[in-house]
Coordinates of C-alpha atoms and ligand atoms in Angstrom, one line a residue:
X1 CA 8.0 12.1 -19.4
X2 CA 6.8 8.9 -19.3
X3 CA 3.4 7.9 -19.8
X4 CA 3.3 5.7 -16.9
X5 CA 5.2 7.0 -13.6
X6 CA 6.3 3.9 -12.3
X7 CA 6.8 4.8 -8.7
X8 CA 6.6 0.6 -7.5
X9 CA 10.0 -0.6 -8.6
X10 CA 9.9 -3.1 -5.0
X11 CA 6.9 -5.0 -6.7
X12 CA 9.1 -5.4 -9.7
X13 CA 11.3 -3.8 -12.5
X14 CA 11.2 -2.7 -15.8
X15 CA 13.7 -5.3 -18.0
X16 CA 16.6 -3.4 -19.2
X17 CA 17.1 -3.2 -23.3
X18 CA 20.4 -4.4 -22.9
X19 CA 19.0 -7.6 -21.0
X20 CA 16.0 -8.4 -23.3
X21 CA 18.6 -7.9 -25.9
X22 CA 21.1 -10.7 -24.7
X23 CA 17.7 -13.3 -24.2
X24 CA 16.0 -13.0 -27.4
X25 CA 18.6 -15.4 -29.4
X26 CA 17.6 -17.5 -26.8
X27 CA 14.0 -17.2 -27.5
X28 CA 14.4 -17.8 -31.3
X29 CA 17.4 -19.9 -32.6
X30 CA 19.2 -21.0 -29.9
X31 CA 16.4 -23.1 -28.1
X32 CA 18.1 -26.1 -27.4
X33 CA 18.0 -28.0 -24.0
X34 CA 21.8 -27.8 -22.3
X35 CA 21.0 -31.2 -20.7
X36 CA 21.1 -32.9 -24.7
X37 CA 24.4 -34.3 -25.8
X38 CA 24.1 -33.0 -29.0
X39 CA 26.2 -29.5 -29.5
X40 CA 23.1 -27.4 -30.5
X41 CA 21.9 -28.0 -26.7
X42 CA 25.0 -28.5 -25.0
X43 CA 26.4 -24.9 -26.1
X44 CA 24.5 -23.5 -23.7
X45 CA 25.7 -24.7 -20.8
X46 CA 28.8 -22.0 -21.3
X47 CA 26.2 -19.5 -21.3
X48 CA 24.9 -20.1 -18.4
X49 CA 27.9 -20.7 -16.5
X50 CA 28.7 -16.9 -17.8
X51 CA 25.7 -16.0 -15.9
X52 CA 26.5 -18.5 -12.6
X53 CA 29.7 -16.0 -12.8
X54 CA 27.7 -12.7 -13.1
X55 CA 25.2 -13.8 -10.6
X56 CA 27.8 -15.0 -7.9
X57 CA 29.9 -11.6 -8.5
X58 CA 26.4 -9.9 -7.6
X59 CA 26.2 -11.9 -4.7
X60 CA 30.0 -11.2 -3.8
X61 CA 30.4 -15.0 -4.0
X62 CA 33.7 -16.8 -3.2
X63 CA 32.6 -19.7 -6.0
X64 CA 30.1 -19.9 -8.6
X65 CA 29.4 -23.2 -8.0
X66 CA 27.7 -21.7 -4.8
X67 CA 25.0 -20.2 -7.2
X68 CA 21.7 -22.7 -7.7
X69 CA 19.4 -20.9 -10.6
X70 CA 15.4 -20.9 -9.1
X71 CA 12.4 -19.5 -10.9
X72 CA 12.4 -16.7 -8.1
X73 CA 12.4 -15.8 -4.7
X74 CA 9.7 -17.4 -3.2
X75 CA 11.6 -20.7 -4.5
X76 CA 14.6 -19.6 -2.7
X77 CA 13.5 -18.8 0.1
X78 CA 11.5 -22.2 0.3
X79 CA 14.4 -24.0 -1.2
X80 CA 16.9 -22.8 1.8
X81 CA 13.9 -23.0 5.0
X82 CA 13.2 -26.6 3.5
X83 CA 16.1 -27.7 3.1
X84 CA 18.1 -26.9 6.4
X85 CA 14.9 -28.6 7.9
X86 CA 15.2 -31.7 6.0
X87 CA 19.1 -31.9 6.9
X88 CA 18.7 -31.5 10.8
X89 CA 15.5 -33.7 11.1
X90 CA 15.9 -33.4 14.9
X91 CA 16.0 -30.0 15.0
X92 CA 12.0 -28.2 15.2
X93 CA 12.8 -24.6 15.9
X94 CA 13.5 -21.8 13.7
X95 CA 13.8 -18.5 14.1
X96 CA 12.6 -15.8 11.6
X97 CA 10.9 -12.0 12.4
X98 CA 7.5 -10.4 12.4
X99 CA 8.3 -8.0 9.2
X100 CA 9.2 -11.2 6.6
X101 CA 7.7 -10.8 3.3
X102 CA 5.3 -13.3 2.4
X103 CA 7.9 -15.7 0.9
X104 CA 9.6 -16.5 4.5
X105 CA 6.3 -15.3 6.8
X106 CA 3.6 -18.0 4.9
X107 CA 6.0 -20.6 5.1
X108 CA 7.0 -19.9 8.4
X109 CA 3.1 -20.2 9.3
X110 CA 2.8 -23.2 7.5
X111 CA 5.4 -25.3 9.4
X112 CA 4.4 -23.7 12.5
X113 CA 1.0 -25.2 12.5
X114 CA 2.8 -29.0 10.8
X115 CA 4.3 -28.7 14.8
X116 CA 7.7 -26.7 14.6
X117 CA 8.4 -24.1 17.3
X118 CA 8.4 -20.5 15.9
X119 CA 10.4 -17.9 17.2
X120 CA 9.3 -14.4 15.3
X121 CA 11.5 -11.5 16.6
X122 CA 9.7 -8.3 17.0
X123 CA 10.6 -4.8 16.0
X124 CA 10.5 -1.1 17.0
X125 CA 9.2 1.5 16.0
X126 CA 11.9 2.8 13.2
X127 CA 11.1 -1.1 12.4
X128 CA 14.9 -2.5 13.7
X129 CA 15.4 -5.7 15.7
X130 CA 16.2 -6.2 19.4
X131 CA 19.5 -8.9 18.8
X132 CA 19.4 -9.6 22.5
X133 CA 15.7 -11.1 21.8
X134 CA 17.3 -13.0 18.9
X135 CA 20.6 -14.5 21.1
X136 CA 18.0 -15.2 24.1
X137 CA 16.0 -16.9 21.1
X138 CA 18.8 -19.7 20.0
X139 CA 19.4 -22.8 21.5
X140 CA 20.2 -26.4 20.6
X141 CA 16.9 -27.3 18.5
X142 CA 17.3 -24.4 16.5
X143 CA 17.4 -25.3 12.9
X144 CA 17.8 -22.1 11.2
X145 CA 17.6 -18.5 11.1
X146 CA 15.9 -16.3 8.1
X147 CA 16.0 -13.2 8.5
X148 CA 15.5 -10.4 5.4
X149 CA 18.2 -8.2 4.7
X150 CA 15.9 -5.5 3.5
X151 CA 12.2 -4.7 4.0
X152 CA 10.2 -4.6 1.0
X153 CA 7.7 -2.3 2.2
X154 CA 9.6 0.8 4.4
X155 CA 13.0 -0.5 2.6
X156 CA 14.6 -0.6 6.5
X157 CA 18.0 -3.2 6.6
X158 CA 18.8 -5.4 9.2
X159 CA 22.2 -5.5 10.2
X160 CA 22.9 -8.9 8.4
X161 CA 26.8 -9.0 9.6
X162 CA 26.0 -8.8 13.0
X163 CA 22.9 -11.1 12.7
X164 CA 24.8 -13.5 11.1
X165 CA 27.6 -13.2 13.9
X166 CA 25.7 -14.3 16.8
X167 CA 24.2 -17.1 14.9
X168 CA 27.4 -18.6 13.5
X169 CA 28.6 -18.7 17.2
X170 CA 26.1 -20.6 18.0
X171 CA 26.6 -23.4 14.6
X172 CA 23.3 -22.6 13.3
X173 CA 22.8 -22.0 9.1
X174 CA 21.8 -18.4 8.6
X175 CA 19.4 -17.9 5.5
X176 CA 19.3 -14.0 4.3
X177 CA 16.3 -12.9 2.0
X178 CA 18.7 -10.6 0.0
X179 CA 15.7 -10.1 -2.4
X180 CA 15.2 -6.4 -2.1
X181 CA 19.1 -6.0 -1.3
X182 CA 20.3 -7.5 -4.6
X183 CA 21.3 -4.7 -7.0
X184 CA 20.7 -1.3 -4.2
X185 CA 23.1 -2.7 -1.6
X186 CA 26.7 -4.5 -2.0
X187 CA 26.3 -7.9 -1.0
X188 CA 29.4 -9.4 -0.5
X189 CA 28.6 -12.6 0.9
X190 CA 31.7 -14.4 1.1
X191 CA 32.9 -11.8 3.6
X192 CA 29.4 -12.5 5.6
X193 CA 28.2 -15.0 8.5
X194 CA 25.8 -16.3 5.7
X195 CA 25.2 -19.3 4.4
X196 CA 21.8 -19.0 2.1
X197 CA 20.9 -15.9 0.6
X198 CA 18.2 -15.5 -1.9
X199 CA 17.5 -13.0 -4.5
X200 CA 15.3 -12.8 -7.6
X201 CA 16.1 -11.2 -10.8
X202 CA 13.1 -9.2 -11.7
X203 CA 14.1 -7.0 -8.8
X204 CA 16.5 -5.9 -10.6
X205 CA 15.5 -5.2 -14.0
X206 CA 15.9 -8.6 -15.3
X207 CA 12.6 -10.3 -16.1
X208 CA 10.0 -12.4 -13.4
X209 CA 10.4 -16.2 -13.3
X210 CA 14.2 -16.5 -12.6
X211 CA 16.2 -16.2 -9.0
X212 CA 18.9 -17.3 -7.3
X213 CA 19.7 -19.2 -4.3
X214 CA 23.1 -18.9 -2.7
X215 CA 24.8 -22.0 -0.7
X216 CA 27.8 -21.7 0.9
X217 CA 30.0 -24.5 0.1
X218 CA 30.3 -26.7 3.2
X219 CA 26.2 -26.6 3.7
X220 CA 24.5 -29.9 3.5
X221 CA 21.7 -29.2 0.8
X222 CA 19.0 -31.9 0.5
X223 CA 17.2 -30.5 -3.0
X224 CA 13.4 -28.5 -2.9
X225 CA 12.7 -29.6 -6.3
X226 CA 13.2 -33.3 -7.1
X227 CA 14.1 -35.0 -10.4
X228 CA 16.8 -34.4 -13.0
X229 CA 20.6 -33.8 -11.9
X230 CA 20.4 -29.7 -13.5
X231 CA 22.1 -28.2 -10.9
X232 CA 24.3 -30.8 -9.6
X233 CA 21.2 -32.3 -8.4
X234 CA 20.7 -29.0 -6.3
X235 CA 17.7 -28.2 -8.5
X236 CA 16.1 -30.4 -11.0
X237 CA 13.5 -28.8 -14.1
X238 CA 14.9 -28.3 -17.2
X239 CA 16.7 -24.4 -17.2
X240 CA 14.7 -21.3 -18.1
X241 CA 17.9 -20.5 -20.3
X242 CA 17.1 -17.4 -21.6
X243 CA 15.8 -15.9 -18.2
X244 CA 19.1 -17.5 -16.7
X245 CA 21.1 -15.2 -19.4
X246 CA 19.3 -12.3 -18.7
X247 CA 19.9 -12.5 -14.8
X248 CA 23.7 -13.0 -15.2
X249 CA 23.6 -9.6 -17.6
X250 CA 21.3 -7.4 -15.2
X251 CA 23.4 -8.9 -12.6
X252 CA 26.6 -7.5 -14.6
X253 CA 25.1 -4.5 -14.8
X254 CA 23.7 -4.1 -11.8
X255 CA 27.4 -4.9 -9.7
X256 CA 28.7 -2.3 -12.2
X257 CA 26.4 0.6 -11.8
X258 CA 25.7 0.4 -8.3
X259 CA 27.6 3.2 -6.5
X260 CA 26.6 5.0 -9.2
X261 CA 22.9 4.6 -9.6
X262 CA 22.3 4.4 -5.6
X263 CA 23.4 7.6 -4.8
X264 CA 21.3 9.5 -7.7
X265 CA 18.3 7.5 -6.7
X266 CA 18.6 8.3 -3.0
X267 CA 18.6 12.2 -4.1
X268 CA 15.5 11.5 -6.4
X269 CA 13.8 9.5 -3.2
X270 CA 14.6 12.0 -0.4
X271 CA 13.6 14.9 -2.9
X272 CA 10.0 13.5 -3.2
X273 CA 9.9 12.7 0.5
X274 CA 10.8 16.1 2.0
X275 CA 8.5 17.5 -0.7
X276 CA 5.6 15.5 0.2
X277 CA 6.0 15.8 4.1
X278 CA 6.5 19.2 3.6
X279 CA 3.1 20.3 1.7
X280 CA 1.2 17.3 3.2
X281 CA -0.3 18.3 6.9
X282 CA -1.2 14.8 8.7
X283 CA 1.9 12.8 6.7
X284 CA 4.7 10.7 8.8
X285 CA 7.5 8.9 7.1
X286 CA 7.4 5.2 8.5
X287 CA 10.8 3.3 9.0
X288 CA 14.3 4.2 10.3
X289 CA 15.3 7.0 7.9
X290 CA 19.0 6.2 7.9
X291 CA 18.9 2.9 7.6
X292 CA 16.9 2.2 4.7
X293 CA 16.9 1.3 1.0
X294 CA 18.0 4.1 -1.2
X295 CA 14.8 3.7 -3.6
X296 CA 12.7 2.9 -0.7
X297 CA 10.0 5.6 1.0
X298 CA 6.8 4.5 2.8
X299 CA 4.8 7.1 3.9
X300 CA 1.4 7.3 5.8
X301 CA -1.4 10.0 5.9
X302 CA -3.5 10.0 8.8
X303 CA -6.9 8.7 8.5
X304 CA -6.7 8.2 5.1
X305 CA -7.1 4.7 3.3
X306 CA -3.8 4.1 0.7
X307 CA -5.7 2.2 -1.4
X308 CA -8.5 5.2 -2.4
X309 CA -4.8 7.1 -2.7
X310 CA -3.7 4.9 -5.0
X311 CA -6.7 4.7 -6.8
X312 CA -6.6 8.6 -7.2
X313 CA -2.8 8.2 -8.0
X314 CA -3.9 5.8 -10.6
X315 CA -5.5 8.0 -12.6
X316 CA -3.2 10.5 -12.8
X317 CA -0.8 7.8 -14.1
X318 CA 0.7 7.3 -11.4
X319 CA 1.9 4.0 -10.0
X320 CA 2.4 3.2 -6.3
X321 CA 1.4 0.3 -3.8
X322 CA 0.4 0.3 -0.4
X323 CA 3.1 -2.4 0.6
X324 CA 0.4 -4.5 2.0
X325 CA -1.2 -7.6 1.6
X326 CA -4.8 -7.5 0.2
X327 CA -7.0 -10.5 0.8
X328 CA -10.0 -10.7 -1.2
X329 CA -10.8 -7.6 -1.6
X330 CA -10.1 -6.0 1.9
X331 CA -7.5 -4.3 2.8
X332 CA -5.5 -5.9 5.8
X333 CA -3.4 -3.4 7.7
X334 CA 0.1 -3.8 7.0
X335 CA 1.9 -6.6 8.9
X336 CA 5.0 -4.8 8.7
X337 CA 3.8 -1.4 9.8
X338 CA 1.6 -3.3 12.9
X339 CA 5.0 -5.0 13.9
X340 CA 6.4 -1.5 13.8
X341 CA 3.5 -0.6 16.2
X342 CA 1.7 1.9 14.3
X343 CA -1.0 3.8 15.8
X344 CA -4.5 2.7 13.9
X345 CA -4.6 6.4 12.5
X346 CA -1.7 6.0 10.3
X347 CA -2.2 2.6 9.8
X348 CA -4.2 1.9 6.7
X349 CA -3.4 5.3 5.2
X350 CA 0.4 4.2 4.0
X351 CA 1.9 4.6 0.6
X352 CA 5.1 3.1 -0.9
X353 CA 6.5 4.7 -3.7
X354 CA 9.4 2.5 -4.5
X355 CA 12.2 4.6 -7.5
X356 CA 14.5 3.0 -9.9
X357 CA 17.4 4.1 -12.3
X358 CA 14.8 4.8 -14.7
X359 CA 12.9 7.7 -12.5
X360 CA 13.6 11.4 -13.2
X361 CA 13.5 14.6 -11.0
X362 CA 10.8 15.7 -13.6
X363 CA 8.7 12.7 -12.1
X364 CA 9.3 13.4 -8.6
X365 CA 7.7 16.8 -9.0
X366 CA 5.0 15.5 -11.0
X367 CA 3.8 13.1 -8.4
X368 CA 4.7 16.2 -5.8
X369 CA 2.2 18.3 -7.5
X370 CA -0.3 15.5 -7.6
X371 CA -0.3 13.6 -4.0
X372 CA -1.4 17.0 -1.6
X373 CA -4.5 17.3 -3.9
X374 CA -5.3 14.2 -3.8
X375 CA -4.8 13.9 -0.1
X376 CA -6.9 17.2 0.6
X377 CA -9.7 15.7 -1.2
X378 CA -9.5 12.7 0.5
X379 CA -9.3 14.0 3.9
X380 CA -12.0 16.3 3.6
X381 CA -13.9 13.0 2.9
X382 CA -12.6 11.7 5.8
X383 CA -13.3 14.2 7.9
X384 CA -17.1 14.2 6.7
X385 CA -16.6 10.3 7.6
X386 CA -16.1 10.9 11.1
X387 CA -19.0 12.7 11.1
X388 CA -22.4 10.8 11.8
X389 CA -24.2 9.6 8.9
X390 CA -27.4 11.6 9.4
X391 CA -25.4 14.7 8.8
X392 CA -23.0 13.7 6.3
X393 CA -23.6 15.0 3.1
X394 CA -23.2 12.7 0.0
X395 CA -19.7 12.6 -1.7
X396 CA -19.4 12.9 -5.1
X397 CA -19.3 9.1 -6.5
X398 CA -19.0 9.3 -9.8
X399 CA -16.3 6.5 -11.2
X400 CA -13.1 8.1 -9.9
X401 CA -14.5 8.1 -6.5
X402 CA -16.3 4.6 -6.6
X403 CA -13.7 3.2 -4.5
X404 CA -12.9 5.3 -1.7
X405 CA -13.1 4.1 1.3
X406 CA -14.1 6.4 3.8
X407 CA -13.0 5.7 7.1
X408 CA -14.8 6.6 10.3
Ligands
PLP501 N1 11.3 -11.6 -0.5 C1 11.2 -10.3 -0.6 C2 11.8 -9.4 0.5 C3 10.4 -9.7 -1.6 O1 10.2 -8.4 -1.7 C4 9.8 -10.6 -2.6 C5 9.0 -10.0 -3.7 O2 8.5 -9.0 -3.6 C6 10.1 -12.0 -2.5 C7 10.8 -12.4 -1.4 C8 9.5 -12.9 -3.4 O3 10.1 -12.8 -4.7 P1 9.5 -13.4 -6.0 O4 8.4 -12.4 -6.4 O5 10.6 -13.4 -7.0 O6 8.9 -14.7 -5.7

């Protein structure tokens, strides 16, 4: 076994060998700029119209030139809002959902309060959307409509064709944070009502700083970032050409071994989540269980705090995340799971454990055997918590229990 088990795969991916491999020439000899006329920089521009290719197949694009390289998917997503705003400067609505990842949801908050109207769609409690909120949402001001096609956190997917349907009927761009979609679900795009669609590369084991924003050809796109003509004046800064490289190959790889890896990784994922609702009393799976990511379980136990769990986890080598924001040093409840309408008992105590191609049966069990111990501990904790303080005895805080938060 490993010695880390890396159970967080929807914060971000291990590079694959084969990927690191196809950069490093970039990192050593072949360093040149691909905007310099001379050949030792201009070479490259082959490369990384191999990897527009790779990317766009991932994508399921009709043309590569619909591919604009970003350093991730915060750009993207900023690049596509921004820029269908700037195009219809008479238009001051746009329509997103409460369950965003930060990416969409802080920009979203941003131009709400610089005066555009905000329409954030709610969800149930398996975390789906009502579309008769969303068509009741549209009208003639509407500027666009971003809307994830999978949730980071419980890994549920929106139904992206449909989406995209009644928004198309209506002549309004559709932007689609594909992010945690790109390399677990086939995208297909050019078969979609979509005309943005974002996705980042260290999501799928290629490494952090490079993304990719989709355009549909057709779509006016005034540019996010401003200066040189990289691109085709879509994005100016000079290329991150080795992370560019890397993409298209993960992306390669990725479009190749997907109905493959999915499958095997769903098994490994529902394996660990029967297991641990089964031998943890006071555990709930949170999200739609059929329509979610294969890699993808979020799981809460009652009254507990998922930080102390991951803490605990943490030592046992362990990695997991609670899926939630964390704001200096407190724990906000989930925006996702409060959407969802959680009851406050489950609410802080959520874990995602997040798999990936690299995960083996022989780690599921080992975090089986390790999450109801730690979750007995930490109930019993609890359960002292909820009693007053005059008669609750002392835990034990030595330094694997500094952090526990007990809640009352
Ligand atoms: N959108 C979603 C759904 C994500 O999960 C993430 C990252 O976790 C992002 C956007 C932001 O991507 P990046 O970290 O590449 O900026």
């Amino acid at each position: 076994m490993a010695d880390e088990i890396y159970f967080d795969n929807n914060a971000t991916t291990r590079v694959l060998p084969e990927v690191a491999e196809v950069m490093l020439p970039y990192l050593t000899e072949l360093y040149g700029n691909p905007s310099s006329i001379h050949r030792f920089g201009s070479q490259l521009g082959q490369k990384i119209a191999k990897a527009r290719e790779q990317v766009a197949a991932l994508m399921g694009a009709a043309d590569p030139v619909e591919v604009i390289f970003t350093s991730c998917g915060t750009e993207g997503d900023n690049a596509a809002i921004r820029g269908m705003l700037e195009a219809q400067p008479n238009k001051r609505h746009i329509v997103t959902t409460q369950v965003e990842h930060s990416a969409v949801l802080g920009l979203c908050q941003h131009l709400e309060k610089k005066g555009y109207r905000l329409t954030w769609l709610s969800v149930n409690q398996d975390g789906a959307l009502d579309l008769a909120e969303l068509r009741e949402a549209l009208s003639d001001d509407t500027a666009l409509v971003s809307v994830m096609w999978a949730n980071n956190e419980t890994g549920v997917i929106f139904p992206i064709e449909e989406i995209g349907s009644i928004v198309r009927a209506k002549r309004i761009p559709f932007h689609v944070d594909a992010v945690q979609a790109a390399g677990k679900l086939p995208l297909r795009v050019k078969d979609l009502p979509v005309d943005l669609l974002t996705i980042s590369g260290h999501k799928f084991y290629a490494p952090k700083g490079v993304g990719a924003l989709y355009v549909r050809r057709g779509i006016t796109f005034p540019p996010f970032m401003i200066g040189g003509h990289q691109e085709k004046n879509r994005r100016a800064g000079t290329e991150n050409v080795a992370g560019i490289i890397g993409m298209g190959q993960a992306a390669e790889i990725a479009l190749n071994r997907l109905a493959e890896d999915s499958p095997r990784i769903k098994i490994l994922r529902d394996r660990l989540e029967n297991l641990l609702v089964e031998s943890c009393p006071g555990s709930r799976v949170n999200g739609d269980r059929q329509t979610r990511l294969p890699n993808t379980l979020n799981i809460s136990f009652r009254y507990l705090e998922g930080e102390s769990i991951l803490v605990l986890l943490d030592q046992q080598s362990i990695c997991a995340s609670t899926g939630s924001a964390c704001t200096a040093g407190s724990a906000e409840p989930s925006h996702v799971l409060r959407a969802m309408g959680v009851p406050p008992d489950w609410l802080q105590g959520a874990v995602r454990f997040s798999l990936s191609r690299f995960n083996t049966e022989e780690e599921v069990d080992y975090v089986n055997e390790k999450v109801p111990t730690i979750v007995k501990r930490l109930q019993g904790l609890s359960a002292l918590g909820r009693l007053g303080s005059e008669e609750r005895p002392q835990p034990d805080r030595g330094a694997a229990t500094g952090r526990i938060a007990v809640r009352g």
